[in-house]
Each structure stands twice: as structure tokens, then as C-alpha cells.
Amino acid sequence: MFQLTNVSFNVADRSILQPTSLEFHKGKITTLLGHNGCGKSTLMKLLSRQQTPTSGSILLDGKEIDRFDHKHFAKKVAYLPQHPPITDGITVRELVSFGRYPWKGAFGRYSQTDREIIDQAIEKVELATYQERFVATLSGGERQRAWVAMLLAQQSECILLDEPTSALDIAHQHELLALIQQLNQSLGLTVIMVLHDVNMAAKFSDHLIALHSGQVIAQGGAKTMMNTDTLENIYGIKLALFPHPHTGQLVSYIP
């Protein structure tokens, strides 16, 4: 879906992302891993057109992303930043309705089809009973579900999530990632996200990409990435592994 060729990003004389070539495949969940400041969020902002690369090219379905007009790009890609806008005074339904903006008619009126899509998005994240509640009154996990519903209402082919679990406890992290995986599988959504928890990433992702100091240092499936040498290169500390007693999936821990 996305193809990056020698993409870099600099601020003044500082290289934030070194020349990087990557492919993100349609219908897969890809997770970016690495330390804070390693280039993960910068890469997400480049994919979402929040920033322009210093060099190189980014193709979306074979077309340079800067050649899409704003509405056409929004129909392809939906982006949830690490710190979403403040939602004081906005209900869940109103927030989800914002996702229909790229599809609205010339006069900005919501059609019956729009309303049905909004209903479906709210149902998919199991917030139907909360739709008239103000977003600010929801728990962290419920708020993240509301934002995901907004992305679903946008009906984009790909969703970009920058640290969607950062403010959640472990139970709500698991719940949100399970929801994202279910939506990926049932709707064929392409998902690209940033996570810090390598165990959660391994459990819920098809492909992992690790960055360090602005460059990709490893990538592959969970079986490829979950080994002690690779994890030490990513995080700079020794991590041990044990197989999950029920699934056999390797789980990392600090010995």
C-alpha cells in the first residue's frame, strides 16, 4: 500500500529519519517499535502527510502521496495522532460524525447513508449506549474506542495510530488492540501503528519494524523479531524470553 524509497527527514542540521526504504502491505497490521526519539512518530507523520520528507519518495498505491487532493487522501488514509485534539463539549456521536467529512456533499449535509455509517461505526466499537455522552466524560479506553469509531466512519482503506495505548492500563490496552485486530480481519483494514510494548506488538501484529536513531534496524514477523539479540539491539538492555503456556508465543521480560 505504502512504498518508501530513500525517505529522510531533517530538522535544521539534525537527521530525524535517515534515508529509509520500506513497504507497508495492504490488509496487514504493521507496528513500529523503538525508543522515544527513534523516528517512529516522524515516520507516521510522513505517511499521514503531516510532514514533508526532506528527500525520497512515498507512494500510496503507486502514486506520490503529495499528488492526492486532501479529500481523496482522507478517503485512503485516516490518522490518529499521539495527542488527539481536545474534545470538550463534543458527544461521541458528534466526534464519530467528523469522520464523514471527506464524503459529505457540496453543502456539508449528512445523508441517510452517512447516518447509517456513523451508526455502524459506533456499533462496531460497542459504544452505542454512550453515543450521547460527552467524550470528555468517558474513560481512557472508551475515548480511544470513540476515536477509532471516527476513523471507521471515515471509511479509509488504511488507519495510522500513533501510540493508541499510551494512556491506557494493561487491560484496556489489550481490549483496544483486540478490537483493532478484529476490525483488521473483518473489514480488511490496513493498520500501521506505533507501540512501546513489544509483547503486545508481537501478539497483535502481522509485521514488526524496529527503528533506532532514525533508521530501521530490524523487521519481520513476531517469530523473527522475538529473539534476545534483536530485542537487545532495539531496546539496549538484555531481555529474556519464555513461551506462553497456552499459545506458545514468546514473551519477553527483564531477567
Tab-separated table of C-alpha atoms in Angstrom, residues 11-213:
chain	number	residue	atom	x	y	z
A	11	VAL	CA	15.279	19.467	11.114
A	12	ALA	CA	17.964	22.117	10.592
A	13	ASP	CA	21.188	20.090	10.602
A	14	ARG	CA	19.743	17.204	12.623
A	15	SER	CA	18.720	13.961	10.921
A	16	ILE	CA	15.486	12.653	12.490
A	17	LEU	CA	14.942	9.898	9.937
A	18	GLN	CA	17.845	8.628	7.879
A	19	PRO	CA	17.265	7.505	4.257
A	20	THR	CA	14.723	4.700	4.626
A	21	SER	CA	13.153	2.303	2.131
A	22	LEU	CA	10.130	0.315	3.332
A	23	GLU	CA	6.919	-1.300	2.158
A	24	PHE	CA	3.670	-1.476	4.130
A	25	HIS	CA	1.335	-4.143	2.792
A	26	LYS	CA	-2.397	-3.815	2.296
A	27	GLY	CA	-4.641	-5.652	4.748
A	28	LYS	CA	-1.869	-6.200	7.329
A	29	ILE	CA	-1.193	-4.821	10.805
A	30	THR	CA	2.306	-3.330	10.924
A	31	THR	CA	3.738	-1.994	14.180
A	32	LEU	CA	6.679	0.369	14.630
A	33	LEU	CA	8.885	-0.273	17.674
A	34	GLY	CA	11.796	1.507	19.317
A	35	HIS	CA	12.948	4.067	21.876
A	36	ASN	CA	11.386	7.503	22.196
A	37	GLY	CA	13.010	9.766	19.635
A	38	CYS	CA	13.991	6.926	17.303
A	39	GLY	CA	11.875	8.218	14.413
A	40	LYS	CA	8.599	6.282	14.817
A	41	SER	CA	6.273	9.270	15.128
A	42	THR	CA	8.165	11.123	12.417
A	43	LEU	CA	7.579	8.216	10.062
A	44	MET	CA	3.869	8.215	10.934
A	45	LYS	CA	3.634	11.954	10.251
A	46	LEU	CA	5.300	11.458	6.881
A	47	LEU	CA	2.840	8.691	5.958
A	48	SER	CA	-0.092	10.872	7.042
A	49	ARG	CA	1.244	13.960	5.180
A	50	GLN	CA	1.577	15.916	8.413
A	51	GLN	CA	5.210	16.464	7.424
A	52	THR	CA	7.022	16.512	4.092
A	53	PRO	CA	10.135	14.367	3.625
A	54	THR	CA	13.454	16.103	3.156
A	55	SER	CA	14.334	13.615	0.427
A	56	GLY	CA	12.999	10.457	-1.200
A	57	SER	CA	9.526	9.432	-2.315
A	58	ILE	CA	6.422	7.999	-0.639
A	59	LEU	CA	3.959	6.181	-2.883
A	60	LEU	CA	0.415	5.230	-1.938
A	61	ASP	CA	-0.961	2.584	-4.291
A	62	GLY	CA	1.764	3.547	-6.745
A	63	LYS	CA	1.078	7.295	-6.669
A	64	GLU	CA	3.104	10.023	-4.921
A	65	ILE	CA	1.150	10.953	-1.794
A	66	ASP	CA	1.525	14.694	-2.403
A	67	ARG	CA	-0.396	14.288	-5.675
A	68	PHE	CA	-3.638	13.343	-3.875
A	69	ASP	CA	-6.022	16.171	-3.056
A	70	HIS	CA	-6.954	16.393	0.624
A	71	LYS	CA	-10.344	14.703	0.382
A	72	HIS	CA	-9.119	11.872	-1.844
A	73	PHE	CA	-6.199	11.230	0.511
A	74	ALA	CA	-8.579	11.204	3.502
A	75	LYS	CA	-10.624	8.529	1.743
A	76	LYS	CA	-7.454	6.443	1.565
A	77	VAL	CA	-5.773	7.179	4.905
A	78	ALA	CA	-7.080	8.094	8.373
A	79	TYR	CA	-4.658	9.270	11.067
A	80	LEU	CA	-4.969	9.368	14.850
A	81	PRO	CA	-2.071	11.339	16.389
A	82	GLN	CA	-0.442	10.547	19.703
A	83	HIS	CA	-2.249	13.501	21.313
A	84	PRO	CA	-5.703	13.898	19.727
A	85	PRO	CA	-7.426	17.307	19.848
A	86	ILE	CA	-9.365	18.311	22.967
A	87	THR	CA	-12.981	17.165	22.725
A	88	ASP	CA	-14.680	19.293	25.420
A	89	GLY	CA	-18.376	19.760	24.684
A	90	ILE	CA	-18.447	17.103	21.940
A	91	THR	CA	-20.566	13.961	22.189
A	92	VAL	CA	-19.417	10.557	20.990
A	93	ARG	CA	-21.804	10.711	18.033
A	94	GLU	CA	-20.598	14.189	17.047
A	95	LEU	CA	-16.975	13.038	17.176
A	96	VAL	CA	-17.686	9.973	15.042
A	97	SER	CA	-19.612	12.178	12.595
A	98	PHE	CA	-16.430	14.152	11.869
A	99	GLY	CA	-15.153	11.058	10.075
A	100	ARG	CA	-17.712	11.637	7.324
A	101	TYR	CA	-16.208	14.997	6.340
A	102	PRO	CA	-14.344	13.708	3.228
A	103	TRP	CA	-17.563	12.131	1.931
A	104	LYS	CA	-20.072	14.917	2.575
A	105	GLY	CA	-21.822	16.666	-0.284
A	106	ALA	CA	-21.149	20.186	-1.504
A	107	PHE	CA	-23.349	21.706	1.214
A	108	GLY	CA	-21.939	19.573	4.013
A	109	ARG	CA	-25.222	17.832	4.771
A	110	TYR	CA	-25.317	14.355	6.237
A	111	SER	CA	-27.329	11.896	4.185
A	112	GLN	CA	-29.169	8.846	5.440
A	113	THR	CA	-26.199	6.783	4.240
A	114	ASP	CA	-23.853	8.942	6.347
A	115	ARG	CA	-26.034	8.436	9.409
A	116	GLU	CA	-26.115	4.685	8.859
A	117	ILE	CA	-22.325	4.536	8.517
A	118	ILE	CA	-21.959	6.546	11.740
A	119	ASP	CA	-24.356	4.139	13.497
A	120	GLN	CA	-22.373	1.143	12.234
A	121	ALA	CA	-19.042	2.624	13.347
A	122	ILE	CA	-20.380	3.261	16.852
A	123	GLU	CA	-21.815	-0.258	16.999
A	124	LYS	CA	-18.522	-1.821	15.886
A	125	VAL	CA	-16.663	-0.287	18.842
A	126	GLU	CA	-19.545	-1.117	21.218
A	127	LEU	CA	-20.330	2.471	22.220
A	128	ALA	CA	-23.997	2.632	21.162
A	129	THR	CA	-25.180	3.243	24.723
A	130	TYR	CA	-22.609	6.036	25.118
A	131	GLN	CA	-23.209	7.935	21.881
A	132	GLU	CA	-24.916	10.923	23.532
A	133	ARG	CA	-22.298	11.132	26.281
A	134	PHE	CA	-19.636	13.827	26.123
A	135	VAL	CA	-16.316	12.329	25.057
A	136	ALA	CA	-14.558	14.106	27.944
A	137	THR	CA	-16.632	12.111	30.467
A	138	LEU	CA	-15.542	8.721	29.128
A	139	SER	CA	-12.767	6.525	30.487
A	140	GLY	CA	-9.479	6.419	28.588
A	141	GLY	CA	-10.347	3.137	26.893
A	142	GLU	CA	-13.802	4.385	25.894
A	143	ARG	CA	-12.339	7.602	24.465
A	144	GLN	CA	-9.897	5.630	22.325
A	145	ARG	CA	-12.785	3.497	21.069
A	146	ALA	CA	-14.645	6.681	20.124
A	147	TRP	CA	-11.652	7.919	18.125
A	148	VAL	CA	-11.367	4.539	16.391
A	149	ALA	CA	-15.072	4.788	15.523
A	150	MET	CA	-14.393	8.180	13.926
A	151	LEU	CA	-11.675	6.574	11.783
A	152	LEU	CA	-14.073	3.780	10.816
A	153	ALA	CA	-16.735	6.316	9.802
A	154	GLN	CA	-14.144	7.868	7.507
A	155	GLN	CA	-14.127	4.540	5.620
A	156	SER	CA	-10.452	4.858	4.741
A	157	GLU	CA	-8.513	1.868	3.492
A	158	CYS	CA	-5.690	2.430	5.983
A	159	ILE	CA	-5.620	3.740	9.555
A	160	LEU	CA	-2.499	5.176	11.196
A	161	LEU	CA	-2.400	5.043	15.004
A	162	ASP	CA	0.422	6.768	16.877
A	163	GLU	CA	0.701	5.192	20.340
A	164	PRO	CA	-3.040	4.463	20.701
A	165	THR	CA	-2.488	2.627	24.017
A	166	SER	CA	-0.118	5.092	25.726
A	167	ALA	CA	-2.651	6.389	28.270
A	168	LEU	CA	-4.357	3.068	28.953
A	169	ASP	CA	-3.912	0.450	31.664
A	170	ILE	CA	-2.900	-3.030	30.543
A	171	ALA	CA	-6.472	-4.383	30.453
A	172	HIS	CA	-7.673	-1.543	28.216
A	173	GLN	CA	-4.542	-1.833	26.060
A	174	HIS	CA	-5.359	-5.457	25.357
A	175	GLU	CA	-9.032	-4.649	24.767
A	176	LEU	CA	-8.257	-1.871	22.265
A	177	LEU	CA	-5.659	-3.892	20.352
A	178	ALA	CA	-8.004	-6.873	20.176
A	179	LEU	CA	-10.644	-4.550	18.715
A	180	ILE	CA	-8.180	-3.196	16.143
A	181	GLN	CA	-7.175	-6.734	15.161
A	182	GLN	CA	-10.829	-7.774	14.840
A	183	LEU	CA	-11.559	-4.757	12.608
A	184	ASN	CA	-8.483	-5.533	10.511
A	185	GLN	CA	-9.665	-9.095	9.981
A	186	SER	CA	-13.377	-8.385	9.449
A	187	LEU	CA	-13.059	-5.242	7.296
A	188	GLY	CA	-9.695	-5.862	5.616
A	189	LEU	CA	-8.332	-2.641	7.109
A	190	THR	CA	-4.662	-1.871	6.710
A	191	VAL	CA	-3.306	-0.774	10.100
A	192	ILE	CA	0.015	0.925	10.822
A	193	MET	CA	0.638	1.799	14.457
A	194	VAL	CA	3.271	2.737	16.996
A	195	LEU	CA	3.512	0.710	20.214
A	196	HIS	CA	6.019	0.577	23.061
A	197	ASP	CA	5.056	-2.829	24.456
A	198	VAL	CA	6.868	-5.413	22.319
A	199	ASN	CA	4.776	-8.265	23.733
A	200	MET	CA	1.519	-6.575	22.724
A	201	ALA	CA	3.026	-5.737	19.337
A	202	ALA	CA	4.075	-9.353	18.758
A	203	LYS	CA	0.644	-10.649	19.762
A	204	PHE	CA	-1.446	-8.320	17.601
A	205	SER	CA	0.732	-7.542	14.554
A	206	ASP	CA	1.499	-9.270	11.279
A	207	HIS	CA	4.757	-7.386	10.795
A	208	LEU	CA	7.117	-5.502	13.132
A	209	ILE	CA	9.549	-2.753	12.178
A	210	ALA	CA	12.171	-1.601	14.709
A	211	LEU	CA	13.879	1.780	14.497
A	212	HIS	CA	16.910	3.102	16.327
A	213	SER	CA	18.483	6.550	15.923
